[in-house]
């Protein structure tokens, strides 16, 4: 570092940057860190010149499904203090420790500081610093070479969610493969989509409506940790006397606040729901009027073929299934005329149960078939399978059906990450529909996850590329690439998609090693970095080359980050990195030059398009600190989602009979064990423990791994039940090895009675470098359920569907 002054000694913004940049160049990557990390910054210091202070309003990370507005005090061009923003209403002022902690995390010694080039073997993590020009050249050369050698479809470009917020240009400009179906957060939605319509899993109602419910069942959803900021809506409901049930194998944060915790066995939630359906049908607790008026259950089916009995005349292609095949209008049996009628005819009263002979066919109603399906599942079976006793299941069914309105809010973590998640989604769809808990005040079903679920959405313009530029997916998902033949030889990822968005990391990384070239653009030294040929340092949400950065619709506000700190070290913003790359092919003129240009474009004219956006212009936004409410935002907001009981299914009714799965025998959700995590699995003899993961309130996926403050208390640590620990001589703080046939890792143990015997829990995930050996993703299950290829969202990555053994390391 130049000069004798410490960083606190009143260096100007420019000289600080020059100094830290020079230091990075001279000392290599890690050597310079001490001078710019929180340790250096926060150490005792002499009195010094008047600090330069200013306030900046920044929007934080998105992928905790929040995106808080943060009020930051910038002192000597360092982020010195982070507080809740006073630009948002009281209801949105909660921020979390991750936000406050950024004063340290931004300056972590594990920030990528300069572009790097690999010198050792892939996986060894040996790099030398290179210039931006060299790095961008190397990436462009590798892509051109790959095109020449293997064809245009040989290049893979994918952005992690957090890195894709706002824009996603370069992969489209280069017609790259982005790895198709996401494989995440789609298991239960697969089961819900055909019933309620595409994307119905994002409820069209508000989280503030929680208080209007009588009962809320949280199915494997832990918003008190995975949605801390907006979990306020759930706590408001609790205060209003709403009965809250948490279905979770472990005593989660949310379970601790619930009225009832149901410690279900991992991967068996569908049994609980099917037990409830059985009880409701046995007791006649279903809402007959709702079922007749708003569901497909009166529709007629040819018993022999299992096909819906329909008119020849085509109504529309089915938008809720992958094949989107066209369908005719279904028939019902009308009680008034005692005859066959199209379901949509005026003045009919469809019969719910029965069998008729028409055209030499035996026709039955879906309702009749549903009763036959559920007769295979006794409540005792449900209790034995799930570990939730019979009476509890019946009582919950009673409460849900007869003491509504009720909401089922499911998580996209827990039960979603097993191969049988669609069976659960379909079962919950039936439960919801037969009790009429949809489209009415205080009722609902889906993933109530923050941001969009608590406010009217802003209207913003979308920066579209010319038609000829788009991703060019082969149809193979990224998580399949290690297992199926493909033509990918060159990869570029923004963020660590390879170790986060795929399970069984040994398989994935073996495939990554076999590629001709891999470059990563990340902020921190994430797990995949060690496998890259070229590494580019991106800057955090607090830094930019300009005064403004991302424009977002978040929490009912339009937020424009402004008052940015210059990019630290030699890092650059994602937009400038995309521009540098695009320029190599002369395509940079197609994308915005600056975040300012993008923000101005996004807002241009929207105040005239949408009354809720009135007054929200670029200039007005900046005058208001970068944050303005979309009209109608607040705890009172209630969309009238489905109050009209019209659904985006072919019949516009809730369609519960999945004819498109006929060849797989899944017209109704036939219960099936998870792929690996089930009691009678012979593999349990070798690997007797369920290994579940979940979100930590101290991380967003792997992000914040590099926070030293969090690392001290919340580093990689596996939770184990006392009796399981005792049997293995394991105590809290011991190093333990977790393993199965896919791989292993070593971390510390935490003995935790808030689990159930035979179940381990670990927060996902942490960069490899913080483990004693390996990392969590080495053991997770990458199996795919064949059935799900026919489903709207494709197969689900079953991370939680994992058995392991554990021993003292
Ligand atoms: N702090 C933080 N918040 C986040 C994120 C983050 O990384 N960090 N990520 C965001 C994302 S991408 C998502 S998808 C959401 C997910 O949000 P959630 O679904 O709430 O997330 P998880 O913590 O993965 O899972 C919830 C619970 O499922 C339980 N579980 C595991 N197996 C089973 C099972 O078989 N049955 C039942 N009933 N429960 C089970 C776990 O014990 C856990 O408590 O969170 C979002 N919010
Ligand atoms: N074992 C296990 N694995 C899981 C899960 C699980 O339950 N168990 N859950 C899964 C779930 S639900 C999801 S959604 C996925 C999430 O996987 P992702 O969508 O990939 O996760 P993100 O947190 O959005 O992105 C994180 C990566 O982007 C980088 N990053 C953050 N901000 C920026 C930025 O502004 N620019 C750039 N260039 N990089 C940035 C981070 O350093 C990190 O490498 O993970 C999945 N992985
Ligand atoms: Mo997710």
PDB file of C-alpha atoms in Angstrom, residues 21 35 42 69 94 147 161 186 192-193 197 204 215 250 263 267 325 334 349 465 469 533 557 560 609 674 702 771 781:
ATOM      1  CA  UNK A  21      -5.817  -1.897  -6.188  1.00  0.00           C
ATOM      2  CA  UNK A  35      -5.756  -4.010   4.758  1.00  0.00           C
ATOM      3  CA  UNK A  42     -12.494  -1.863  12.506  1.00  0.00           C
ATOM      4  CA  UNK A  69     -34.300  -1.025   1.209  1.00  0.00           C
ATOM      5  CA  UNK A  94     -37.734  -4.859   9.411  1.00  0.00           C
ATOM      6  CA  UNK A 147     -17.968 -22.801 -31.771  1.00  0.00           C
ATOM      7  CA  UNK A 161     -30.777 -16.298  -9.589  1.00  0.00           C
ATOM      8  CA  UNK A 186     -41.043 -26.966  -8.662  1.00  0.00           C
ATOM      9  CA  UNK A 192     -50.696 -28.062  -8.373  1.00  0.00           C
ATOM     10  CA  UNK A 193     -50.381 -26.606 -11.871  1.00  0.00           C
ATOM     11  CA  UNK A 197     -53.434 -23.215 -13.676  1.00  0.00           C
ATOM     12  CA  UNK A 204     -52.789 -14.522  -6.285  1.00  0.00           C
ATOM     13  CA  UNK A 215     -56.278 -21.848  10.278  1.00  0.00           C
ATOM     14  CA  UNK A 250     -37.741 -30.711  12.902  1.00  0.00           C
ATOM     15  CA  UNK A 263     -43.082 -33.831  13.347  1.00  0.00           C
ATOM     16  CA  UNK A 267     -40.701 -37.272   2.579  1.00  0.00           C
ATOM     17  CA  UNK A 325     -52.553 -30.935 -26.336  1.00  0.00           C
ATOM     18  CA  UNK A 334     -77.389 -33.459 -15.257  1.00  0.00           C
ATOM     19  CA  UNK A 349     -77.184 -29.483 -11.774  1.00  0.00           C
ATOM     20  CA  UNK A 465     -33.201  -7.891 -27.330  1.00  0.00           C
ATOM     21  CA  UNK A 469     -31.108 -13.202 -29.810  1.00  0.00           C
ATOM     22  CA  UNK A 533     -10.039 -21.472 -15.937  1.00  0.00           C
ATOM     23  CA  UNK A 557     -41.922  -0.158  -3.819  1.00  0.00           C
ATOM     24  CA  UNK A 560     -33.433   2.451  -7.446  1.00  0.00           C
ATOM     25  CA  UNK A 609     -49.614   3.348 -18.331  1.00  0.00           C
ATOM     26  CA  UNK A 674     -39.416 -40.933  -1.961  1.00  0.00           C
ATOM     27  CA  UNK A 702     -24.114 -19.991  -0.059  1.00  0.00           C
ATOM     28  CA  UNK A 771     -15.279 -27.201   5.600  1.00  0.00           C
ATOM     29  CA  UNK A 781     -29.238 -37.060  -4.219  1.00  0.00           C
TER      30      UNK A 781
END
